[in-house]
Coordinates of C-alpha atoms (C1' of nucleotides) in Angstrom, one line a residue:
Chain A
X110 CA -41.8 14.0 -14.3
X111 CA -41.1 11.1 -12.4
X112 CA -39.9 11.4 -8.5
X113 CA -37.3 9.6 -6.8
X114 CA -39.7 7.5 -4.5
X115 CA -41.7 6.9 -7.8
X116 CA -38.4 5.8 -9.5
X117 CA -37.1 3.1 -6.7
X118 CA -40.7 1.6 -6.9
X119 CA -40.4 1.0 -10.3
X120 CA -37.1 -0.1 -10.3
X121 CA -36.1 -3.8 -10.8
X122 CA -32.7 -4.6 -10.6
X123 CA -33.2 -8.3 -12.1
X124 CA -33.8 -6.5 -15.6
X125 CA -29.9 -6.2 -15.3
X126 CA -27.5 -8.2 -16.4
X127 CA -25.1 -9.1 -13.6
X128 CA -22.5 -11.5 -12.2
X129 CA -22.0 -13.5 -9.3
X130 CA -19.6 -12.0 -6.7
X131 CA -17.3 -14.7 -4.3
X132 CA -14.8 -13.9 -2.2
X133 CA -11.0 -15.9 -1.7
X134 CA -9.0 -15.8 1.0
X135 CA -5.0 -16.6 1.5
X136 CA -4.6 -17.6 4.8
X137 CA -1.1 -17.2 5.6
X138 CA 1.1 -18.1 8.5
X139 CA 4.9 -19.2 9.7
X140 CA 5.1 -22.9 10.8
X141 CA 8.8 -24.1 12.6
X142 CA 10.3 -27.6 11.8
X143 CA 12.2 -29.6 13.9
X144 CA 16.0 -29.5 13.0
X145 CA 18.2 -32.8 13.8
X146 CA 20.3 -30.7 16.3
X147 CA 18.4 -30.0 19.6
X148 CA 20.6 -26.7 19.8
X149 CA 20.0 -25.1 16.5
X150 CA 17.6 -23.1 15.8
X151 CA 13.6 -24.6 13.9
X152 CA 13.8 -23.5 10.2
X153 CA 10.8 -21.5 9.7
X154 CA 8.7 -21.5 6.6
X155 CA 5.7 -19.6 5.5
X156 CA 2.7 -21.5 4.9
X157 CA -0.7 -21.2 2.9
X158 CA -3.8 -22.7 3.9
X159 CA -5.7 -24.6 1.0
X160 CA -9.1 -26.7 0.9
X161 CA -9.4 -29.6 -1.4
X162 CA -12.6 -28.9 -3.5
X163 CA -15.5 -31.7 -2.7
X164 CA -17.7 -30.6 -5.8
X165 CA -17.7 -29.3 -9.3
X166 CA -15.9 -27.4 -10.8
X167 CA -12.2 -28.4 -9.9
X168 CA -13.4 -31.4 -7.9
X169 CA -10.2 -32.8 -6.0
X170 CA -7.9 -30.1 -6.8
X171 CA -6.5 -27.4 -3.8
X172 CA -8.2 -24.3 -3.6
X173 CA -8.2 -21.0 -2.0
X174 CA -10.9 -21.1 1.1
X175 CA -13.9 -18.4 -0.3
X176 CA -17.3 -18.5 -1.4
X177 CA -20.5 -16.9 -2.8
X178 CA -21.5 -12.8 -1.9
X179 CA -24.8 -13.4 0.7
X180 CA -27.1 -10.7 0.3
X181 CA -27.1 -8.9 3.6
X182 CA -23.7 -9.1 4.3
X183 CA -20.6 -7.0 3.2
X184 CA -17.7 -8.4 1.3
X185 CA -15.7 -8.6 4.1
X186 CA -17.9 -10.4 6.2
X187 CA -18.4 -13.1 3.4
X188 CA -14.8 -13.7 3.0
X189 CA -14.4 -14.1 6.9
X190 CA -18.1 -15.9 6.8
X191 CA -16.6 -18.3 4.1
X192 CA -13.2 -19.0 6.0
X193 CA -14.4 -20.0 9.2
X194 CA -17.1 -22.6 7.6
X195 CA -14.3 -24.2 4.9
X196 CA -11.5 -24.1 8.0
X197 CA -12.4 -23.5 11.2
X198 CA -10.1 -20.8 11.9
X199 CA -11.0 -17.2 12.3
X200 CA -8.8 -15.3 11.0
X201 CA -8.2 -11.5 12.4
X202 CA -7.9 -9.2 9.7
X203 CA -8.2 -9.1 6.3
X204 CA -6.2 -7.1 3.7
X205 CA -7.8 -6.9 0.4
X206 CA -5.2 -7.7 -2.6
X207 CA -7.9 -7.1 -5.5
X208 CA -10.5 -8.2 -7.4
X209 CA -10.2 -10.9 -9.9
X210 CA -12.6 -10.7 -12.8
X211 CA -11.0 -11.7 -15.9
X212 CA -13.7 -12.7 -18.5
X213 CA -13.6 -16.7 -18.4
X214 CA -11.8 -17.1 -14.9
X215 CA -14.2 -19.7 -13.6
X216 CA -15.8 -22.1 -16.0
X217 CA -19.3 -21.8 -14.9
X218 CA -20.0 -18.4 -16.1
X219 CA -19.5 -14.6 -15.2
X220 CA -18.0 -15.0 -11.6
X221 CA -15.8 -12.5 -10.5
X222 CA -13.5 -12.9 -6.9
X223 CA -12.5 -10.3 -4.5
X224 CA -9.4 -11.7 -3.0
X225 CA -8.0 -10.9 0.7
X226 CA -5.1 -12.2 2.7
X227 CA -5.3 -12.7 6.2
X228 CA -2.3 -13.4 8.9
X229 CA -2.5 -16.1 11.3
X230 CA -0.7 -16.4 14.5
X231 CA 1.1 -19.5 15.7
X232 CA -1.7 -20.1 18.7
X233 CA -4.4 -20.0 15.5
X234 CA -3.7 -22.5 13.3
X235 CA -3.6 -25.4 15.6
X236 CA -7.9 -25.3 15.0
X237 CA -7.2 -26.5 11.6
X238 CA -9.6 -28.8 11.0
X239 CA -12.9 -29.7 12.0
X240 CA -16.4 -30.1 11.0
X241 CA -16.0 -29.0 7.3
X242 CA -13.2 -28.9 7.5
X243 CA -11.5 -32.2 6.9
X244 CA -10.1 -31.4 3.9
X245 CA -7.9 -28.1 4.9
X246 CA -4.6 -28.7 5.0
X247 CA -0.9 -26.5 5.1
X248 CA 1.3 -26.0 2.9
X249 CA 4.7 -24.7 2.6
X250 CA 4.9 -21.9 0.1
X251 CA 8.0 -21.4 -2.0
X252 CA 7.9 -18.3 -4.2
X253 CA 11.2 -17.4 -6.0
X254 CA 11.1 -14.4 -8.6
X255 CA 13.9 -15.2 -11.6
X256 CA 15.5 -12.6 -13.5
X257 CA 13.5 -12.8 -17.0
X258 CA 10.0 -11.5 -14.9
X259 CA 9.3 -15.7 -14.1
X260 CA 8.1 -16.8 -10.7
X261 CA 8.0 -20.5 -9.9
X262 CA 5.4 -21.3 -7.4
X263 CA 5.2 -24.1 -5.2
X264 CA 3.6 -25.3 -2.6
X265 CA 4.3 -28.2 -0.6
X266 CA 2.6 -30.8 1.6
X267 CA 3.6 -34.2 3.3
X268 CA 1.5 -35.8 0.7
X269 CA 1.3 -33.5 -2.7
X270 CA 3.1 -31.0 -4.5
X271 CA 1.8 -28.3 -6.0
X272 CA 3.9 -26.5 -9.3
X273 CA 2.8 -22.9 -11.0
X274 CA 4.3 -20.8 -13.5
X275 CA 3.8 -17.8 -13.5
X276 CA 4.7 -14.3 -15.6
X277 CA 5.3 -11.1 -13.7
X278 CA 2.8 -8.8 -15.4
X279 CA 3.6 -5.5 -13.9
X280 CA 3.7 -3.8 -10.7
X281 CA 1.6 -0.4 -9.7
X282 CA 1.1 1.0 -6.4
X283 CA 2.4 -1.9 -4.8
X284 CA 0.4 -4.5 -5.9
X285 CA 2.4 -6.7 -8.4
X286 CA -0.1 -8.6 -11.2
X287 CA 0.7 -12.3 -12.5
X288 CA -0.3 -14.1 -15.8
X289 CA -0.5 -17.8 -15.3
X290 CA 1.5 -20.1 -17.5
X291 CA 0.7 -22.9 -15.7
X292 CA -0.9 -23.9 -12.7
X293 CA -2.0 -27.2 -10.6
X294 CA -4.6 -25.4 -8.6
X295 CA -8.3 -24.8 -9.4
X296 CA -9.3 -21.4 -11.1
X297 CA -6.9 -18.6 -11.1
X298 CA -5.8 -19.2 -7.5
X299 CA -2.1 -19.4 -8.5
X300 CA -2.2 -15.8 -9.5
X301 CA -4.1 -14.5 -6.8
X302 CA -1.7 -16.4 -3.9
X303 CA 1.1 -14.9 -5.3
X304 CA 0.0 -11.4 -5.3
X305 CA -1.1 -12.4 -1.5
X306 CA 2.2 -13.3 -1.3
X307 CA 4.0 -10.4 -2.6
X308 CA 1.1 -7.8 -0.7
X309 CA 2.3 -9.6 2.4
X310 CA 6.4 -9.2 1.7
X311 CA 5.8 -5.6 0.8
X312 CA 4.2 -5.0 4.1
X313 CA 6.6 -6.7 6.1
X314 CA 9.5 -4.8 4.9
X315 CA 8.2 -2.2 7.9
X316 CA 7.4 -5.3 10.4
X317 CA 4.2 -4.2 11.3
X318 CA 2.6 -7.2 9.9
X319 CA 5.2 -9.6 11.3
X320 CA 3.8 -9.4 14.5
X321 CA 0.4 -10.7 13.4
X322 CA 2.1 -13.8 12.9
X323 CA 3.5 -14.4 16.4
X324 CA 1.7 -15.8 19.3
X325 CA 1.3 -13.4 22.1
X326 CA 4.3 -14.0 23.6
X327 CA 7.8 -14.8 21.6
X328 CA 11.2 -13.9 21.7
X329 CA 12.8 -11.6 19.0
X330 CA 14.8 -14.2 17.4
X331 CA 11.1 -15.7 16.7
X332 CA 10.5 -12.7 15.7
X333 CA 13.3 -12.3 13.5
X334 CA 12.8 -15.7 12.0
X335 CA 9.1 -15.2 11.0
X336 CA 9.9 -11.8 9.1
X337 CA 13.0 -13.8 7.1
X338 CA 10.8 -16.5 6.4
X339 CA 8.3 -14.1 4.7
X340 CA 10.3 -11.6 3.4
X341 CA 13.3 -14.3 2.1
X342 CA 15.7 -11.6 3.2
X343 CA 18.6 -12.6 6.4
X344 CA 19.1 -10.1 8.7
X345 CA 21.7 -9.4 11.3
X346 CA 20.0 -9.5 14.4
X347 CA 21.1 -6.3 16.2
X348 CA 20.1 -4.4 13.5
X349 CA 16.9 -6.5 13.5
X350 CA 16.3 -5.5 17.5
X351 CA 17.1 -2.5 17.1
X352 CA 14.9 -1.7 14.5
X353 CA 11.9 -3.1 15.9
X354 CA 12.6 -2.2 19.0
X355 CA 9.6 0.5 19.3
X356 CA 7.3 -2.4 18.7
X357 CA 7.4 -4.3 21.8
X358 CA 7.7 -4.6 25.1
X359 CA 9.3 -6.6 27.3
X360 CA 8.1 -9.7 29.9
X361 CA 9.3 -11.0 33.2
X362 CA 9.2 -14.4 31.2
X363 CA 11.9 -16.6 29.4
X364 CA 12.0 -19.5 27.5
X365 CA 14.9 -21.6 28.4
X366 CA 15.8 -25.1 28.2
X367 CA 17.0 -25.5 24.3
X368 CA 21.1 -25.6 25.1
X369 CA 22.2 -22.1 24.6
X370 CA 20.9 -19.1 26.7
X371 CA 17.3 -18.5 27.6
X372 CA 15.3 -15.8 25.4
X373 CA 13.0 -13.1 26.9
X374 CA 9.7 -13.5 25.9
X375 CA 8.2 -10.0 24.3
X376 CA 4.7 -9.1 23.7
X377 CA 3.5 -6.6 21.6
X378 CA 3.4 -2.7 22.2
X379 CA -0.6 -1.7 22.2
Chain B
X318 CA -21.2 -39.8 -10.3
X319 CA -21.7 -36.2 -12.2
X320 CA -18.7 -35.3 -14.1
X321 CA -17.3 -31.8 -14.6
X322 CA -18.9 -31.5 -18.1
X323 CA -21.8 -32.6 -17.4
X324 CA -21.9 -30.5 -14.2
X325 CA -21.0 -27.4 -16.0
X326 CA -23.8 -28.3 -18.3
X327 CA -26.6 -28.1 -15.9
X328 CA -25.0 -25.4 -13.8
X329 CA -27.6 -22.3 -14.4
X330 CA -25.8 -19.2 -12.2
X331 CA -29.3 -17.7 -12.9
X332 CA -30.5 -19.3 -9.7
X333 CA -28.8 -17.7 -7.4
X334 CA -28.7 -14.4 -5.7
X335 CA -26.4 -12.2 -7.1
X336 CA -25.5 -8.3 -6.5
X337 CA -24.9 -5.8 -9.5
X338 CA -21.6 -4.7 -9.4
X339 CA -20.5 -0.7 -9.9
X340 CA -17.3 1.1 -10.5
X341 CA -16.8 4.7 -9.0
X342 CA -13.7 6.3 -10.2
X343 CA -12.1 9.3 -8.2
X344 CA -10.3 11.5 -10.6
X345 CA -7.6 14.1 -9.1
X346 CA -5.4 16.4 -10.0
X347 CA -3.8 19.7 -8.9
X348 CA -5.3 22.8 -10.7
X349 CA -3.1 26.2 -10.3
X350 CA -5.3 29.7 -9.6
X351 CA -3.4 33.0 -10.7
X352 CA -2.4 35.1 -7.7
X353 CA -2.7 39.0 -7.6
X354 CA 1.2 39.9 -7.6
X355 CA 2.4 38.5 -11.2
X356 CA 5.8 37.6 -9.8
X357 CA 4.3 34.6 -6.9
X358 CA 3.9 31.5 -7.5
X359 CA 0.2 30.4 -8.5
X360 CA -1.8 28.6 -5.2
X361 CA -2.1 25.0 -6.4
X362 CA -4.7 22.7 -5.0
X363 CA -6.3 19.0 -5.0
X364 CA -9.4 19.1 -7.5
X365 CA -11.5 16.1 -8.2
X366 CA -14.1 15.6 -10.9
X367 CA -17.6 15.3 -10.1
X368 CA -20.5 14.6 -12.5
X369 CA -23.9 16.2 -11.7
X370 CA -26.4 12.7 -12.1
X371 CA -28.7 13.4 -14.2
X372 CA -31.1 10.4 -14.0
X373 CA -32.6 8.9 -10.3
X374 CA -31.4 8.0 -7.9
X375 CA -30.0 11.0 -6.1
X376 CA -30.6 13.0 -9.5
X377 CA -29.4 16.6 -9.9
X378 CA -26.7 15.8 -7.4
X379 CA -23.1 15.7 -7.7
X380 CA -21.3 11.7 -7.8
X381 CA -18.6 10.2 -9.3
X382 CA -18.0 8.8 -12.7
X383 CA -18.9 5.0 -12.8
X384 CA -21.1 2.4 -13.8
X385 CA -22.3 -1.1 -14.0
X386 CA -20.3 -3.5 -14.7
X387 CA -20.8 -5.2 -18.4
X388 CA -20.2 -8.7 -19.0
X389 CA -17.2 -9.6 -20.9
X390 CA -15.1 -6.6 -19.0
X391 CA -13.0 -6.7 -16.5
X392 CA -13.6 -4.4 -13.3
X393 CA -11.2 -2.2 -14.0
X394 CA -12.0 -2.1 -18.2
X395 CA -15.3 -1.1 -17.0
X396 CA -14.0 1.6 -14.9
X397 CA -11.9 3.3 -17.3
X398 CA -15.0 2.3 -20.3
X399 CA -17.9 4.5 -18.0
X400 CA -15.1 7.3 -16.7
X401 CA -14.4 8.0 -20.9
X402 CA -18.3 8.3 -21.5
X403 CA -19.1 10.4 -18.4
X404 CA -16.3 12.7 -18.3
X405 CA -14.1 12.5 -22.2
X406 CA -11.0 12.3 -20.0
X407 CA -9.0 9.0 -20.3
X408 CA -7.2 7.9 -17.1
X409 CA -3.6 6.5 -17.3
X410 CA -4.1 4.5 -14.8
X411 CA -6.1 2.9 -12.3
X412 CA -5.4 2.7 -8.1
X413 CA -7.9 0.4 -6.2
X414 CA -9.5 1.8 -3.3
X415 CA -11.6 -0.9 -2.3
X416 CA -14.8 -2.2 -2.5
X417 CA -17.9 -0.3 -1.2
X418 CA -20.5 -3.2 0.0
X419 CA -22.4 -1.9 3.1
X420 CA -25.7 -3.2 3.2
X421 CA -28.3 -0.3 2.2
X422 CA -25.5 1.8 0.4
X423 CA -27.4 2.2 -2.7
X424 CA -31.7 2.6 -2.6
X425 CA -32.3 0.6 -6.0
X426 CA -31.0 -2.5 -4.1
X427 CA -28.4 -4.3 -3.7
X428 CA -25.2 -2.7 -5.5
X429 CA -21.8 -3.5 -4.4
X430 CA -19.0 -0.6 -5.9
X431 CA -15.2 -1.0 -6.6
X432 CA -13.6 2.2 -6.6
X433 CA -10.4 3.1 -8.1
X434 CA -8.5 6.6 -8.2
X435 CA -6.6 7.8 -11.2
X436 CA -4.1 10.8 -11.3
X437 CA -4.1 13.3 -14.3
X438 CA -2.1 15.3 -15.3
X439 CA -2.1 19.0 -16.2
X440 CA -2.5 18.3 -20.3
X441 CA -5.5 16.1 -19.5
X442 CA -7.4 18.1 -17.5
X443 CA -8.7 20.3 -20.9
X444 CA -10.5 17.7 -22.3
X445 CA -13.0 17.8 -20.0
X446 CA -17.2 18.6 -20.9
X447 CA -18.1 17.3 -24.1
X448 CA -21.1 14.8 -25.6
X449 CA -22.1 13.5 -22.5
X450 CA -20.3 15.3 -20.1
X451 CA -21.8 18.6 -19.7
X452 CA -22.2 18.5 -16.7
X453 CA -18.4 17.4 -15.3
X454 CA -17.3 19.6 -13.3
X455 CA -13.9 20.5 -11.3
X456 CA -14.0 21.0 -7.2
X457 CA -11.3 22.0 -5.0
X458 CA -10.5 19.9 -2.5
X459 CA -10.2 20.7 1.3
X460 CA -9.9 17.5 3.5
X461 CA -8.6 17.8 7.1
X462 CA -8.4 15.4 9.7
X463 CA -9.4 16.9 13.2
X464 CA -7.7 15.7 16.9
X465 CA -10.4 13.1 17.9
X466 CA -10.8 11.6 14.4
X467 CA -13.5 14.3 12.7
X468 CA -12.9 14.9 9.2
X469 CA -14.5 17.7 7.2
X470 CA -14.6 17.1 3.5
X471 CA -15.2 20.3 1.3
X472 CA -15.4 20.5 -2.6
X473 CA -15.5 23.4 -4.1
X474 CA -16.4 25.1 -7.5
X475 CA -17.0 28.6 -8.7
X476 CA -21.2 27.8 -8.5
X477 CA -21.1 25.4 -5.5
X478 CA -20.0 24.5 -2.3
X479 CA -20.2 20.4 -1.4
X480 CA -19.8 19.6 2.9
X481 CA -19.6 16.1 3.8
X482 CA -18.6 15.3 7.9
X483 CA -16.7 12.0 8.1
X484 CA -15.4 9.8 11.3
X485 CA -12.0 8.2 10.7
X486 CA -13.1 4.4 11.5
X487 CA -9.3 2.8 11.3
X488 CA -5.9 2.7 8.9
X489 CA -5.1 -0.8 7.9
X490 CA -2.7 -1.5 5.5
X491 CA -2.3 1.7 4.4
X492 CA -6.2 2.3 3.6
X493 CA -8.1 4.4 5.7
X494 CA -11.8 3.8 6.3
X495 CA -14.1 6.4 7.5
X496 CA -18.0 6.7 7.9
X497 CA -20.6 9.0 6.8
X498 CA -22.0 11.3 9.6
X499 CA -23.4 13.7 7.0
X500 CA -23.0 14.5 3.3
X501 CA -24.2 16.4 0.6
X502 CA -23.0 13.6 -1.9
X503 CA -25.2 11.2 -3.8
X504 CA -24.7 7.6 -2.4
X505 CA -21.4 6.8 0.1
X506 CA -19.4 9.0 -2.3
X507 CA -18.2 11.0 0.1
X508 CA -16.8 8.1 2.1
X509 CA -15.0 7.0 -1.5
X510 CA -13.5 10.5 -2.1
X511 CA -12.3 10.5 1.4
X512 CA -10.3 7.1 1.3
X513 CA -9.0 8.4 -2.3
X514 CA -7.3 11.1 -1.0
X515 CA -6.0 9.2 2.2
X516 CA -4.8 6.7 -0.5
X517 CA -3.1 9.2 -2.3
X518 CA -1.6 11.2 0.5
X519 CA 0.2 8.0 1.5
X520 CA 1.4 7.1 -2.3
X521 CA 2.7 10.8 -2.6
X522 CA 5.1 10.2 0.1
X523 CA 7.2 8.8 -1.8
X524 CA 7.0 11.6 -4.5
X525 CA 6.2 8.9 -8.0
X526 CA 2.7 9.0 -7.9
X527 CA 3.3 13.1 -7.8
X528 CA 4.9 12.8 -11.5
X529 CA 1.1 12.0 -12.6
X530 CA -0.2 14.8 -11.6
X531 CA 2.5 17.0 -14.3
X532 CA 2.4 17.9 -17.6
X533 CA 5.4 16.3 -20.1
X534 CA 7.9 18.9 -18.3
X535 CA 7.7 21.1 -15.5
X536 CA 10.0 23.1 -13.3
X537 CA 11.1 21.5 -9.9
X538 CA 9.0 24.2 -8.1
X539 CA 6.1 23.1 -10.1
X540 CA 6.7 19.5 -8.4
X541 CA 7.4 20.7 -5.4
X542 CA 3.8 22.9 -5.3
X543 CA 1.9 19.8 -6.5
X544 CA 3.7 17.5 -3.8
X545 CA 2.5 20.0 -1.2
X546 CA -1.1 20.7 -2.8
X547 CA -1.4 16.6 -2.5
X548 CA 0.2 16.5 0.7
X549 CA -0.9 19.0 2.4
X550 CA 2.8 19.3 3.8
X551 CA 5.4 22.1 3.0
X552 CA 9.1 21.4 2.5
X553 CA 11.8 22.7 2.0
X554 CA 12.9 23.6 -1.7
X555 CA 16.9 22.2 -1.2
X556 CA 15.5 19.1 0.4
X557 CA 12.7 18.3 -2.3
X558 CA 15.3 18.8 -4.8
X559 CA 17.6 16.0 -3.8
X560 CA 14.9 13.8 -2.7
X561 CA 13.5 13.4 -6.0
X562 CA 16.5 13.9 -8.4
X563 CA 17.1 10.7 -9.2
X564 CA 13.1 10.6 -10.5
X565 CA 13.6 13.5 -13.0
X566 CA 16.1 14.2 -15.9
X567 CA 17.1 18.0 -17.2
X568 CA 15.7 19.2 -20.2
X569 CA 17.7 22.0 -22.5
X570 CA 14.6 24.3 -21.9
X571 CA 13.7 26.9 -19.7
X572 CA 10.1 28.8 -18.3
X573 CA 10.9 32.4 -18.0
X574 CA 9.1 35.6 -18.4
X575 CA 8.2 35.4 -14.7
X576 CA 10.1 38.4 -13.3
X577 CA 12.7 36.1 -11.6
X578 CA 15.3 34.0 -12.9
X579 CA 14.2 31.6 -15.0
X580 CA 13.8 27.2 -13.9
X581 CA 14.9 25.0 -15.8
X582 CA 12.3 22.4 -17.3
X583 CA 12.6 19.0 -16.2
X584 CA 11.4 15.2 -17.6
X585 CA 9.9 12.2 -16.0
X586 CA 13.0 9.6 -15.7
X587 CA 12.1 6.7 -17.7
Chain C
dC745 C1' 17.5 48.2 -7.2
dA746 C1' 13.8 45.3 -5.2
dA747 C1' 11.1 41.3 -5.2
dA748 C1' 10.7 36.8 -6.1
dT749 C1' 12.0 32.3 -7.5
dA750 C1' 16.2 29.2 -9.0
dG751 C1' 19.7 26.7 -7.4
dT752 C1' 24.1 25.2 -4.4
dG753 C1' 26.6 24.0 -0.3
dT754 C1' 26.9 22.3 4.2
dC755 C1' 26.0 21.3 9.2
dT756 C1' 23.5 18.2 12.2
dC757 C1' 21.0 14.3 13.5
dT758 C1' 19.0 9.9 12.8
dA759 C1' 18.7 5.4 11.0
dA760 C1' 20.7 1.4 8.7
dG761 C1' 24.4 -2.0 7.8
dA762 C1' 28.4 -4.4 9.4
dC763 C1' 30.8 -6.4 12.9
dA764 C1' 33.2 -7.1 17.3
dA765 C1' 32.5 -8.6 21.9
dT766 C1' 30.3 -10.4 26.0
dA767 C1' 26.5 -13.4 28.4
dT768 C1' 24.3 -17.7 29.5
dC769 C1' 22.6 -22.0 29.2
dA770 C1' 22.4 -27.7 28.2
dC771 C1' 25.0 -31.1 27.4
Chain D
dG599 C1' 34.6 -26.7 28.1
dT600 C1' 31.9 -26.5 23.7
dG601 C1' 28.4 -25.1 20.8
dA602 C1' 24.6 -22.7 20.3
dT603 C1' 21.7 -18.5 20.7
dA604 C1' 21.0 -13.9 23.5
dT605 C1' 22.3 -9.3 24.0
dT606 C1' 24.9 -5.0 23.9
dG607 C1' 28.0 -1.6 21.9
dT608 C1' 30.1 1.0 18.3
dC609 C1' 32.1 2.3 13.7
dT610 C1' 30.7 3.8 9.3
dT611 C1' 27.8 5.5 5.8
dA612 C1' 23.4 7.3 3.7
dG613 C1' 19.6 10.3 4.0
dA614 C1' 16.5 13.8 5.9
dG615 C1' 15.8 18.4 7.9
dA616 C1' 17.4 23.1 8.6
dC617 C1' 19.5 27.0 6.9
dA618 C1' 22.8 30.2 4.9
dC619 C1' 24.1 31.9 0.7
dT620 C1' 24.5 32.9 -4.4
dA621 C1' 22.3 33.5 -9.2
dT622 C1' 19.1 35.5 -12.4
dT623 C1' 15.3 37.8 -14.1
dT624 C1' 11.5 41.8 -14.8
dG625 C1' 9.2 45.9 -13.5

DNA sequence: CAAATAGTGTCTCTAAGACAATATCAC
DNA sequence: GTGATATTGTCTTAGAGACACTATTTG
C-alpha cells in the first residue's frame, strides 16, 4: 500500500489535462463634466476603464485590463498584479463577479477568466496613464435594461464608440448572467462588464460602495450624485441625507465659490 | 506583420504555466431529528454532505464533493458533473463562493478551487449513497462566531465528530473570509464550508433561498424551523408569517395527526 | 381537559418617500 | 434681487418587532 509522502512523489500534475487561468478586471469609477452654466450642478457619469489590445488575439480592439494566473500568486493578487502593469492605477479592492469559462470564449484554446470589479475614487484615476500604459483610456458607460430581457451597452469615448447587445440570461443570488448578441469588444468582455455593472448597482442600493468612489473629502450632494450616476435612480436629497447619514462624518471644511451656497465637505465614518 | 490567423496558428498554450483547476461543492440542507414528547416540533439543523476520500491525498478523510475541471465544461457543468458521481444527488442550483487559490493549499501542486454551495431540499436528501458514493455521508452543522472573531466549526454524524478553529479575516461584499488555525478537514475545506454557510446565512435573510431547503409543500412552521436552523435566529411565528406571505401560496391540504390542530400545507409562489 | 402548535389582530416604533420651507452664496 | 444648491423639518405610509388572544387537535 502506497503512503501519502510516497503518493506526492510520484505525483505529476503535467499528466493532466488543464487550462490556462487569467484574471479581468472592470475598473469602475464616476467622472463630472463641465455644464455650460457655472451654477448648475457637473452631470456625473459612470465610467469603465479599457486597454486597447497591442497583440494577438483582438489586436486593436478595447479590452478589459487582466492577464495570465502566475504560479506563486493567488488570483486576487494576479488581477491586482495585472491592473497596475496595463494602467497604472491601483485599485483598492476587488469584488469578484464570477468566473467566465464558456468552452470557446477565447480563440486561442481552453482559457478560462475569473472576473472582478474594482471601485476607484476620484483622487485615483487621475494616474491613468503611464508606462504601459498608453493605451488605457475612459469611457462613459451607458447600460439601459429594456423590457423584453435586452440590454444595450455602450460605451463612449472622445474618439470611439463602443455598441453591445446583450440578452438577459437569468438572475440568481444577485448576480445577473448575459448572452452576447453582439459586441465591439475583444472576447466576452461585453458580458462580463455588464454583470460588473449590475454587481456594482446592486451593491449600491445600500451605499456602502458609493463611498468607494468619492475622494476623501466631498459633499453629500457629490455623494448623492455618484450613487444616481451608478444606480440610474434620482433621489430626493433629504431622504438621500438622511439615509446615509450613519455613514459620515462631518469637517470644519467647505467648498464654496460655485454661485449658490457653500457645501460642507464630509469624510467617511471609520 | 503577424496576422490574427496566423497568430492563432502558432499559438501553443502548452508553453506556459498553467494551474489545474478544481470545483468543491458545499451541499446543505436542514435534516429534522424526532424529539422525545410526540406532540413538539422535531429540532431541525444545518447538515452538509461530506465524502470520506478514498484515494491520496488526505485519504480516509472527510472533503467535499468536487473535481478537476474537464475540458469542454464549464466551471460550474463540472461542478454539478463530479457532485452527481460522488454523491447521486443532483443540485438545483449552483451559488459561487469564490475561488480558493492560496499558494500551498493543495500538496500535489499547484490547484486552484471554485467553490459553489447548492441548497436541497428535503425530497433530495434520500438519494444519497449509491455506486460511488458509499461513503457520503450527512453532518450536522454547528458554526458560531465568537466576540474577538474565533469561529468554531463542528460537523457532526452519528460515527464522528469533525472540529475545525477558524479566524474571521474580513466581510466584503457580503462574503466572508476566514483562515485556517486548525482543522480536521482534508485540504482548506474547512475554510470553504465556513464561507458557505456565512454566504448562506446572509441569502436567508431574505427568506427565498429558505424555500430550497423544502420539500414541494410544507407547513409555515416547517419554514419557519428551517429559516431559524439556517439562521441561527428565532422569530416570532406572527411575524415570519407576514414576512414571507407573499413567497408562498395555500394549498387545499392539511398535516395532521400531530396532537394539535392541524397546518395547513403551503406551495412555493411561482 | 391539558399540551402543543395553528393562526389572527393590533399596538408601537422605525424607516422611507414626498414635499414644504428656510439658508446662503456669486453674479 | 435672482438663480442655484444646502440644509432642516414634518406629514404620511409601509414594514418589523412584540405580544395578546383565539382555534383545533390528540392522548
Amino acid at each position: 500500500m502506497e503512503g501519502e509522502k510516497e503518493f506526492l512523489k510520484n505525483y505529476n500534475i503535467e499528466k493532466y489535462d488543464r487550462p490556462s487561468v487569467t484574471t479581468d478586471v472592470a475598473m469602475l469609477t464616476v467622472r463630472a463634466r463641465q455644464t455650460d452654466n457655472y451654477r448648475t450642478d457637473e452631470r456625473h457619469s459612470l465610467s469603465i476603464l479599457l486597454v486597447r489590445r497591442g497583440r494577438h488575439p483582438y489586436k486593436g480592439m478595447w479590452a478589459l485590463p487582466g492577464g495570465f494566473l502566475q504560479r506563486g500568486e493567488s488570483v486576487e493578487d494576479c488581477a491586482l498584479r495585472e491592473t497596475v502593469e496595463e494602467t497604472n492605477v491601483t485599485p483598492a479592492a476587488l469584488m469578484p463577479i464570477g468566473i467566465f469559462s464558456d468552452p470557446g470564449r477565447d480563440p486561442r484554446g481552453w482559457i478560462i477568466s475569473s472576473a472582478y470589479v474594482s471601485v476607484l475614487g476620484a483622487e485615483d484615476i487621475r494616474q491613468v496613464g503611464g508606462d504601459d500604459a498608453e493605451d488605457a483610456k475612459w469611457f462613459d458607460i451607458s447600460f439601459d435594461e429594456k423590457e423584453n430581457e435586452e440590454c444595450e451597452l455602450t460605451l463612449t469615448n472622445s474618439d470611439v464608440v463602443l455598441h453591445a447587445q446583450l440578452h438577459e440570461k437569468g438572475s440568481q443570488f444577485g448576480r445577473t448572467d448575459y448572452d452576447i448578441k453582439q459586441s465591439d469588444l475583444a472576447f466576452d468582455h461585453a458580458k462580463i462588464i455588464a454583470s460588473a455593472i449590475s454587481a456594482v448597482r446592486d451593491q449600491a442600493k445600500d451605499a456602502n460602495i458609493v463611498l468607494d468612489f468619492l475622494p476623501e473629502k466631498f459633499t453629500l450632494n457629490e455623494m448623492q450624485k455618484v450613487q444616481e450616476a451608478i444606480t440610474n435612480v434620482a433621489v430626493l436629497s433629504p431622504n438621500f441625507r438622511r439615509k446615509i447619514s450613519g455613514l459620515v462624518v462631518e469637517t470644519d471644511e467647505y467648498r464654496s465659490g460655485a454661485g449658490h451656497r457653500p457645501a460642507k465637505l464630509y469624510r467617511k465614518k471609520i
